[in-house]
CSV table of C-alpha atoms in Angstrom, one decimal:
chain,number,residue,atom,x,y,z
B,1,MET,CA,0.0,0.0,0.0
B,2,PRO,CA,1.6,3.3,-1.0
B,3,ASP,CA,2.4,5.9,1.6
B,4,SER,CA,-0.2,8.7,1.9
B,5,PRO,CA,0.9,12.3,1.3
B,6,LEU,CA,0.0,13.1,4.9
B,7,LEU,CA,2.3,10.4,6.3
B,8,SER,CA,5.2,11.4,4.1
B,9,ALA,CA,4.9,15.0,5.2
B,10,ALA,CA,4.9,13.9,8.8
B,11,ALA,CA,8.0,11.8,8.3
B,12,VAL,CA,9.8,14.7,6.6
B,13,ALA,CA,8.9,16.9,9.5
B,14,VAL,CA,10.3,14.5,12.0
B,15,ILE,CA,13.6,14.2,10.0
B,16,VAL,CA,13.9,18.0,9.7
B,17,LEU,CA,13.3,18.4,13.5
B,18,ALA,CA,15.9,15.7,14.3
B,19,ILE,CA,18.5,17.5,12.0
B,20,ALA,CA,17.7,20.8,13.8
B,21,VAL,CA,18.3,19.2,17.2
B,22,VAL,CA,21.6,17.7,16.1
B,23,VAL,CA,22.7,21.0,14.5
B,24,GLY,CA,21.7,22.9,17.6
B,25,ALA,CA,23.5,20.6,19.9
B,26,GLY,CA,26.6,20.9,17.6
B,27,ILE,CA,26.5,24.7,17.7
B,28,LYS,CA,26.1,24.6,21.5
B,29,LEU,CA,29.1,22.2,21.8
B,30,LEU,CA,31.1,24.4,19.5
B,31,ARG,CA,30.3,27.4,21.6
B,32,SER,CA,31.3,25.6,24.8
B,33,PHE,CA,34.7,24.8,23.2
B,34,ARG,CA,35.1,28.5,22.2
B,35,GLU,CA,34.3,29.6,25.7
B,36,LEU,CA,37.2,27.6,27.0
B,37,GLY,CA,39.4,29.9,24.9
B,38,THR,CA,42.5,29.2,22.9
B,39,ASP,CA,45.1,26.6,23.7
B,40,ALA,CA,47.3,29.4,25.1
B,41,GLU,CA,44.5,30.7,27.3
B,42,ARG,CA,43.8,27.2,28.6
B,43,ALA,CA,47.5,26.7,29.3
B,44,THR,CA,47.6,30.0,31.2
B,45,TYR,CA,44.5,29.1,33.2
B,46,ASN,CA,46.0,25.7,34.1
B,47,THR,CA,49.3,27.3,35.1
B,48,LEU,CA,47.6,29.9,37.4
B,49,HIS,CA,45.3,27.3,38.9
B,50,ALA,CA,48.3,25.0,39.8
B,51,ALA,CA,50.2,28.0,41.3
B,52,SER,CA,47.2,29.1,43.3
B,53,ARG,CA,46.7,25.6,44.7
B,54,ALA,CA,50.3,25.2,45.5
B,55,GLY,CA,50.4,28.6,47.2
B,56,GLN,CA,47.7,27.6,49.6
B,57,HIS,CA,50.0,24.9,50.9
B,58,LEU,CA,53.1,27.1,51.3
B,59,ARG,CA,51.4,30.0,53.2
B,60,THR,CA,52.6,28.4,56.5
B,61,GLY,CA,56.2,28.4,55.3
B,62,LEU,CA,58.6,25.6,54.4
B,63,ASN,CA,57.4,22.6,56.2
B,64,PRO,CA,57.0,18.9,55.2
B,65,ALA,CA,53.2,18.8,55.1
B,66,GLY,CA,52.8,22.0,53.0
B,67,ALA,CA,55.8,21.2,50.7
B,68,ALA,CA,54.5,17.6,50.1
B,69,LYS,CA,51.2,19.0,48.8
B,70,ALA,CA,52.7,21.9,46.9
B,71,SER,CA,55.3,19.7,45.1
B,72,ARG,CA,52.6,17.7,43.3
B,73,GLN,CA,51.2,20.9,41.8
B,74,LEU,CA,54.7,22.3,41.0
B,75,ARG,CA,55.8,19.1,39.3
B,76,ASN,CA,52.8,19.2,37.0
B,77,LEU,CA,53.5,22.9,36.4
B,78,LEU,CA,57.1,22.1,35.2
B,79,GLY,CA,56.2,18.9,33.4
B,80,CYS,CA,59.3,17.1,34.9
B,81,ASP,CA,59.7,13.5,36.0
B,82,ALA,CA,60.4,14.4,39.7
B,83,LEU,CA,60.4,17.5,41.8
B,84,ALA,CA,61.9,18.0,45.3
B,85,ILE,CA,61.7,20.9,47.8
B,86,THR,CA,64.2,21.3,50.7
B,87,ASP,CA,65.0,23.7,53.4
B,88,THR,CA,68.6,24.1,54.7
B,89,ALA,CA,68.4,21.1,56.9
B,90,GLY,CA,66.9,18.3,54.8
B,91,VAL,CA,64.5,17.2,52.0
B,92,LEU,CA,60.9,18.3,52.8
B,93,ALA,CA,59.1,16.7,49.8
B,94,TRP,CA,59.8,14.5,46.9
B,95,ASP,CA,57.2,13.9,44.2
B,96,GLY,CA,57.7,11.6,41.2
B,97,ALA,CA,60.3,9.2,40.0
B,98,ALA,CA,64.0,8.6,41.0
B,99,GLU,CA,63.5,8.5,44.7
B,100,GLU,CA,66.8,6.7,45.0
B,101,LEU,CA,68.4,10.1,44.6
B,102,LYS,CA,66.6,11.5,47.6
B,103,PRO,CA,69.2,10.6,50.2
B,104,ARG,CA,71.9,12.4,48.1
B,105,LEU,CA,69.9,15.6,47.3
B,106,MET,CA,71.3,17.7,50.2
B,107,ASP,CA,74.9,16.9,49.1
B,108,LEU,CA,74.0,17.7,45.5
B,109,ALA,CA,72.4,21.0,46.6
B,110,ALA,CA,75.2,22.0,49.0
B,111,ASP,CA,76.7,24.6,46.6
B,112,VAL,CA,73.3,26.1,45.8
B,113,LEU,CA,72.5,26.5,49.5
B,114,THR,CA,75.8,28.2,50.2
B,115,GLY,CA,76.3,30.1,47.0
B,116,GLY,CA,72.8,30.9,46.0
B,117,ARG,CA,73.3,30.1,42.3
B,118,THR,CA,71.2,27.7,40.2
B,119,ALA,CA,73.1,24.5,39.4
B,120,VAL,CA,72.5,22.2,36.4
B,121,LEU,CA,73.6,18.6,36.9
B,122,GLN,CA,73.8,16.0,34.1
B,123,ALA,CA,73.1,12.3,34.6
B,124,ARG,CA,76.9,11.6,35.1
B,125,ASP,CA,77.0,14.3,37.9
B,126,LEU,CA,74.2,12.6,39.9
B,127,GLY,CA,76.4,9.6,40.6
B,128,ALA,CA,73.7,7.0,40.5
B,129,ASP,CA,71.8,4.9,38.0
B,130,VAL,CA,68.3,6.3,38.1
B,131,ALA,CA,65.6,3.5,37.8
B,132,SER,CA,63.5,5.5,35.4
B,133,GLY,CA,66.4,6.2,33.1
B,134,SER,CA,69.1,8.8,32.9
B,135,LEU,CA,67.9,12.1,34.4
B,136,ALA,CA,69.5,15.5,34.6
B,137,ALA,CA,68.7,17.9,37.4
B,138,VAL,CA,68.2,21.6,37.8
B,139,ILE,CA,68.6,22.9,41.4
B,140,ALA,CA,67.4,26.5,42.1
B,141,PRO,CA,67.8,28.4,45.3
B,142,VAL,CA,64.8,29.6,47.3
B,143,ARG,CA,65.7,33.1,48.7
B,144,ALA,CA,63.9,34.9,51.5
B,145,GLY,CA,65.4,38.3,51.4
B,146,SER,CA,69.2,37.9,51.4
B,147,ARG,CA,69.0,34.3,52.8
B,148,VAL,CA,68.9,31.0,50.9
B,149,VAL,CA,66.3,29.0,52.9
B,150,GLY,CA,66.0,26.0,50.6
B,151,VAL,CA,66.0,24.7,47.0
B,152,VAL,CA,63.6,23.5,44.3
B,153,ALA,CA,65.1,20.6,42.4
B,154,ALA,CA,63.6,19.4,39.1
B,155,PHE,CA,64.6,16.1,37.4
B,156,ALA,CA,64.0,15.5,33.7
B,157,PRO,CA,65.7,13.5,30.9
B,158,SER,CA,67.4,16.7,29.8
B,159,ALA,CA,68.1,20.1,31.4
B,160,GLY,CA,67.6,22.6,28.6
B,161,ALA,CA,67.4,26.3,28.9
B,162,GLY,CA,63.6,26.2,29.2
B,163,LEU,CA,63.7,23.9,32.3
B,164,VAL,CA,66.4,26.0,33.9
B,165,ARG,CA,64.5,29.2,33.5
B,166,ALA,CA,61.2,27.6,34.6
B,167,THR,CA,62.7,26.0,37.7
B,168,SER,CA,64.3,29.3,38.7
B,169,GLU,CA,61.0,31.0,38.3
B,170,VAL,CA,59.2,28.4,40.4
B,171,ALA,CA,61.9,28.7,43.1
B,172,ASP,CA,61.4,32.5,43.1
B,173,TRP,CA,57.6,32.0,43.4
B,174,VAL,CA,58.2,29.6,46.3
B,175,ALA,CA,60.4,32.3,47.9
B,176,VAL,CA,57.5,34.8,47.7
B,177,GLN,CA,55.2,32.4,49.5
B,178,VAL,CA,57.8,31.8,52.2
B,179,GLU,CA,58.2,35.6,52.7
B,180,LEU,CA,54.5,36.0,53.0
B,181,ALA,CA,54.4,33.3,55.6
B,182,GLU,CA,57.2,35.0,57.5
B,183,LEU,CA,55.3,38.3,57.2
B,184,ASP,CA,52.2,36.6,58.7
B,185,ALA,CA,54.3,35.2,61.5
B,186,SER,CA,55.8,38.7,62.1
B,187,ARG,CA,52.4,40.2,62.3
B,188,THR,CA,51.4,37.6,64.9
B,189,LEU,CA,54.5,38.4,66.9
B,190,LEU,CA,53.9,42.1,66.6
B,191,MET,CA,50.3,41.6,68.0
B,192,GLU,CA,51.7,39.6,70.9
B,193,ALA,CA,54.3,42.3,71.5
B,194,GLU,CA,51.7,45.0,71.5
B,195,VAL,CA,49.6,43.1,74.0
B,196,ARG,CA,52.7,42.8,76.2
B,197,ALA,CA,53.1,46.6,75.8
B,198,LEU,CA,49.5,47.1,77.0
B,199,ARG,CA,50.1,44.9,80.0
B,200,ALA,CA,53.3,46.8,80.8
B,201,GLN,CA,51.2,50.0,80.6
B,202,ILE,CA,48.7,48.6,83.0
B,203,SER,CA,51.1,47.4,85.6
B,204,PRO,CA,53.1,50.3,86.9
B,205,HIS,CA,50.6,53.0,87.3
B,206,PHE,CA,47.3,51.3,87.7
B,207,ILE,CA,48.5,48.6,90.1
B,208,TYR,CA,50.2,51.2,92.3
B,209,ASN,CA,47.1,53.4,92.5
B,210,SER,CA,44.8,50.4,93.1
B,211,LEU,CA,46.9,49.0,95.9
B,212,ASN,CA,47.0,52.5,97.5
B,213,ALA,CA,43.2,52.6,97.2
B,214,ILE,CA,42.8,49.2,98.8
B,215,ALA,CA,45.2,50.1,101.6
B,216,SER,CA,43.1,53.2,102.4
B,217,PHE,CA,40.1,50.9,103.3
B,218,ILE,CA,42.0,48.3,105.4
B,219,ASN,CA,41.4,50.2,108.7
B,220,THR,CA,38.1,52.0,107.9
B,221,ASP,CA,36.3,49.3,105.9
B,222,PRO,CA,38.0,45.9,106.0
B,223,GLU,CA,35.2,44.1,104.2
B,224,ARG,CA,35.4,46.5,101.3
B,225,ALA,CA,39.2,46.1,101.2
B,226,ARG,CA,38.8,42.3,101.0
B,227,GLU,CA,36.3,42.7,98.1
B,228,LEU,CA,38.7,45.1,96.3
B,229,VAL,CA,41.6,42.6,96.7
B,230,VAL,CA,39.5,39.9,95.1
B,231,GLU,CA,38.5,42.2,92.2
B,232,PHE,CA,42.1,43.3,91.8
B,233,ALA,CA,43.3,39.7,91.7
B,234,ASP,CA,40.7,38.8,89.0
B,235,PHE,CA,41.5,41.9,86.9
B,236,THR,CA,45.3,41.2,87.0
B,237,ARG,CA,44.7,37.5,86.3
B,238,TYR,CA,42.8,38.4,83.2
B,239,SER,CA,45.1,41.1,82.0
B,240,PHE,CA,48.2,39.1,82.4
B,241,ARG,CA,46.9,35.8,81.0
B,242,ARG,CA,49.2,34.0,78.6
B,243,HIS,CA,46.8,32.2,76.3
B,244,GLY,CA,45.0,33.6,73.2
B,245,ASP,CA,45.1,36.8,71.2
B,246,PHE,CA,41.3,37.1,71.3
B,247,THR,CA,38.5,37.1,73.8
B,248,THR,CA,34.8,37.7,73.8
B,249,LEU,CA,33.0,41.1,74.3
B,250,ALA,CA,31.5,39.7,77.5
B,251,GLU,CA,34.9,38.8,79.0
B,252,GLU,CA,36.3,42.2,78.1
B,253,LEU,CA,33.3,43.9,79.7
B,254,ARG,CA,33.8,41.9,82.9
B,255,CYS,CA,37.4,43.1,82.9
B,256,ILE,CA,36.2,46.7,82.5
B,257,ASP,CA,33.8,46.3,85.3
B,258,ARG,CA,36.6,45.2,87.7
B,259,TYR,CA,38.8,48.0,86.4
B,260,LEU,CA,36.1,50.6,87.1
B,261,LEU,CA,35.3,49.2,90.5
B,262,LEU,CA,38.9,49.7,91.5
B,263,GLU,CA,39.0,53.2,89.9
B,264,ARG,CA,35.8,54.2,91.8
B,265,ALA,CA,37.4,53.1,95.0
B,266,ARG,CA,40.0,55.8,94.3
B,267,PHE,CA,37.9,58.5,92.7
B,268,GLY,CA,34.6,57.9,94.5
B,269,GLU,CA,31.5,59.6,92.9
B,270,ARG,CA,33.8,61.6,90.5
B,271,VAL,CA,33.6,58.6,88.1
B,272,GLN,CA,30.0,57.8,86.9
B,273,VAL,CA,29.4,55.0,84.4
B,274,SER,CA,26.4,54.0,82.2
B,275,LEU,CA,26.3,50.8,80.2
B,276,ARG,CA,23.9,49.9,77.4
B,277,ILE,CA,24.8,46.4,76.0
B,278,ALA,CA,22.8,44.4,73.5
B,279,PRO,CA,22.8,40.8,74.7
B,280,GLU,CA,23.2,39.4,71.1
B,281,VAL,CA,26.7,40.8,70.7
B,282,LEU,CA,28.1,39.6,74.0
B,283,GLY,CA,29.6,36.5,72.3
B,284,THR,CA,31.4,38.6,69.6
B,285,VAL,CA,35.1,37.8,69.4
B,286,ILE,CA,37.4,40.8,69.8
B,287,PRO,CA,41.2,41.3,70.2
B,288,PHE,CA,42.3,40.7,73.7
B,289,LEU,CA,42.6,44.0,75.8
B,290,SER,CA,41.1,46.1,73.1
B,291,LEU,CA,38.3,47.8,75.2
B,292,GLN,CA,39.9,48.1,78.6
B,293,PRO,CA,42.6,50.5,77.3
B,294,LEU,CA,39.9,52.7,75.8
B,295,VAL,CA,38.1,53.0,79.1
B,296,GLU,CA,41.4,53.6,80.9
B,297,ASN,CA,42.1,56.4,78.5
B,298,ALA,CA,38.7,57.9,79.3
B,299,VAL,CA,39.4,57.8,83.0
B,300,ARG,CA,43.0,58.9,83.0
B,301,HIS,CA,43.0,61.5,80.2
B,302,GLY,CA,39.3,62.5,80.1
B,303,LEU,CA,38.0,62.6,83.6
B,304,GLU,CA,41.0,62.7,85.9
B,305,ALA,CA,41.9,66.2,84.7
B,306,LYS,CA,38.3,67.4,84.8
B,307,GLU,CA,36.9,69.5,87.6
B,308,GLY,CA,34.0,67.7,89.4
B,309,ALA,CA,32.2,64.5,88.4
B,310,GLY,CA,32.7,62.9,85.0
B,311,HIS,CA,30.6,60.4,83.1
B,312,ILE,CA,31.5,57.5,80.9
B,313,THR,CA,29.0,55.8,78.7
B,314,ILE,CA,29.7,52.3,77.2
B,315,THR,CA,27.4,50.9,74.5
B,316,ALA,CA,27.5,47.8,72.4
B,317,ASN,CA,25.0,47.4,69.6
B,318,ASP,CA,24.1,44.9,66.9
B,319,SER,CA,24.8,46.6,63.6
B,320,GLY,CA,24.0,44.0,61.0
B,321,ALA,CA,27.2,42.0,60.2
B,322,TYR,CA,29.1,44.0,62.8
B,323,ALA,CA,29.1,44.7,66.6
B,324,GLU,CA,29.5,48.4,67.2
B,325,VAL,CA,31.0,49.4,70.6
B,326,THR,CA,31.3,53.1,71.7
B,327,ILE,CA,33.0,54.6,74.7
B,328,GLU,CA,32.1,58.2,75.4
B,329,ASP,CA,33.3,60.5,78.1
B,330,ASP,CA,32.5,64.1,78.9
B,331,GLY,CA,36.0,64.9,80.0
B,332,VAL,CA,38.6,67.5,78.8
B,333,GLY,CA,39.0,66.1,75.3
B,334,MET,CA,42.0,66.8,73.1
B,335,ASP,CA,43.1,68.5,69.9
B,336,PRO,CA,42.1,66.4,66.9
B,337,ALA,CA,45.3,67.3,65.0
B,338,GLU,CA,47.4,66.1,68.0
B,339,LEU,CA,45.4,62.9,68.2
B,340,GLN,CA,45.9,62.2,64.5
B,341,SER,CA,49.6,62.8,64.8
B,342,MET,CA,49.8,60.4,67.7
B,343,LEU,CA,47.8,57.7,66.0
B,344,ALA,CA,50.1,58.0,63.0
B,345,GLY,CA,53.1,57.3,65.3
B,346,HIS,CA,54.7,60.7,64.9
B,347,HIS,CA,55.0,61.0,68.7
B,348,ASP,CA,54.2,58.9,71.7
B,349,GLY,CA,52.1,61.3,73.7
B,350,ASP,CA,49.9,60.2,76.6
B,351,HIS,CA,47.6,58.0,74.5
B,352,VAL,CA,49.7,55.0,73.7
B,353,GLY,CA,46.8,52.7,74.5
B,354,LEU,CA,44.6,54.3,71.8
B,355,ARG,CA,47.4,54.0,69.2
B,356,ASN,CA,48.1,50.4,70.2
B,357,VAL,CA,44.4,49.3,70.0
B,358,ASP,CA,43.9,51.2,66.7
B,359,ALA,CA,47.0,49.5,65.1
B,360,ARG,CA,45.9,46.0,66.2
B,361,LEU,CA,42.3,46.5,64.9
B,362,ARG,CA,43.8,47.5,61.5
B,363,GLN,CA,46.1,44.6,61.4
B,364,VAL,CA,43.4,42.0,62.2
B,365,TYR,CA,40.4,43.4,60.2
B,366,GLY,CA,41.9,46.0,57.8
B,367,ASP,CA,42.3,49.7,57.7
B,368,GLN,CA,38.6,50.3,57.5
B,369,HIS,CA,38.2,48.9,61.0
B,370,GLY,CA,40.5,51.3,62.8
B,371,LEU,CA,39.2,53.3,65.7
B,372,VAL,CA,36.9,56.3,64.9
B,373,ILE,CA,37.6,59.0,67.4
B,374,GLU,CA,35.6,62.3,67.7
B,375,THR,CA,37.1,64.8,70.2
B,376,ALA,CA,37.9,68.5,70.7
B,377,PRO,CA,39.3,70.5,73.7
B,378,GLY,CA,36.7,70.7,76.4
B,379,GLU,CA,34.2,68.6,74.4
B,380,GLY,CA,34.9,65.1,75.7
B,381,THR,CA,35.8,62.1,73.5
B,382,LEU,CA,33.7,59.5,71.6
B,383,ILE,CA,35.5,56.4,70.4
B,384,THR,CA,33.7,53.9,68.1
B,385,MET,CA,35.0,50.4,67.3
B,386,ARG,CA,33.3,48.1,64.7
B,387,VAL,CA,34.2,44.4,64.5
B,388,PRO,CA,32.7,41.6,62.4
B,389,LYS,CA,30.4,39.3,64.3
B,390,SER,CA,31.6,36.4,62.2
B,391,GLN,CA,35.3,35.7,62.4
B,392,PRO,CA,36.5,32.3,61.1
B,393,GLY,CA,39.9,31.4,62.5
B,394,HIS,CA,39.7,33.7,65.5
B,395,ASP,CA,38.9,31.8,68.7
B,396,ALA,CA,38.4,33.4,72.1
């Protein structure tokens, strides 16, 4: 029975639709290939991706764990048979073939470690039969500043000019990661030193005055003297603790409460304090001893020189992704230009606590999180501190 014209038309339509789908899929596939870029662009991406992944493992410096993970990425980057990373004491990582050379690598790298110049060693120079065949080596120094802190060694069938240049560039790149790690370590040590400076600032003057205040109550009010001794012990225990660079807002406020209790024992009703604290920010992590010096600044430089009573207002509010803390006093204030000069480190002045806290906040959170200070002679001082409520990696 012959096909009907209607059936033939339907069959043609199906075939045309199928062809359109195939052509459309082909165009989409072609576009996806184009989106990947040229061969050169894909090679650049792969290189940057490998360097990025290796850099993550070296940000803690030259150590076996980080070097072992980074060496895999760097060997793929160089396209060599084996790659090794050392420090000045020994081999930290070896990835790839020819591990029988690993025990001899420090001897092979001795001249590079002492002289700081890249060495090219042919198979005969390696002094061993390599299981995977005859390999040559390029050994490049890793310099941190003026020091050679290790080497990168690449092993391949031949050590041409391209491998020599590439290995030297990789060694220089590793050196940058090492210097960044040392910078991070230096920043941590600087923060610890600044905390020690704050503790030293607390100890001579505040401890002397507090002990004098406590002594004045021993005969007239022994019970209060005992309470002040306990508060003094708790305050100093917190201020001179040896663990952690961070604390919670709640802990810092407890420290401030003890500090103000001791200061009121000395000043009496001359120091009046108001607190307005939002409960939801009490768990916010802040740098250790970052609020107490601000309150001490308000007492020492704001209210102590003022005639009559002075008032300090401490607030802590939830401000979206941030906790905002303000410390305001109605004391004598200071010249804004002098304050800016002091914060910039142009002179020490009497407000070293402010400068110390401002510098630490900027180091931890960035320049946009430094102290905001509003003051003028005779107008008091308002200090605002904003810290992120979420701080991965910072534990109280």
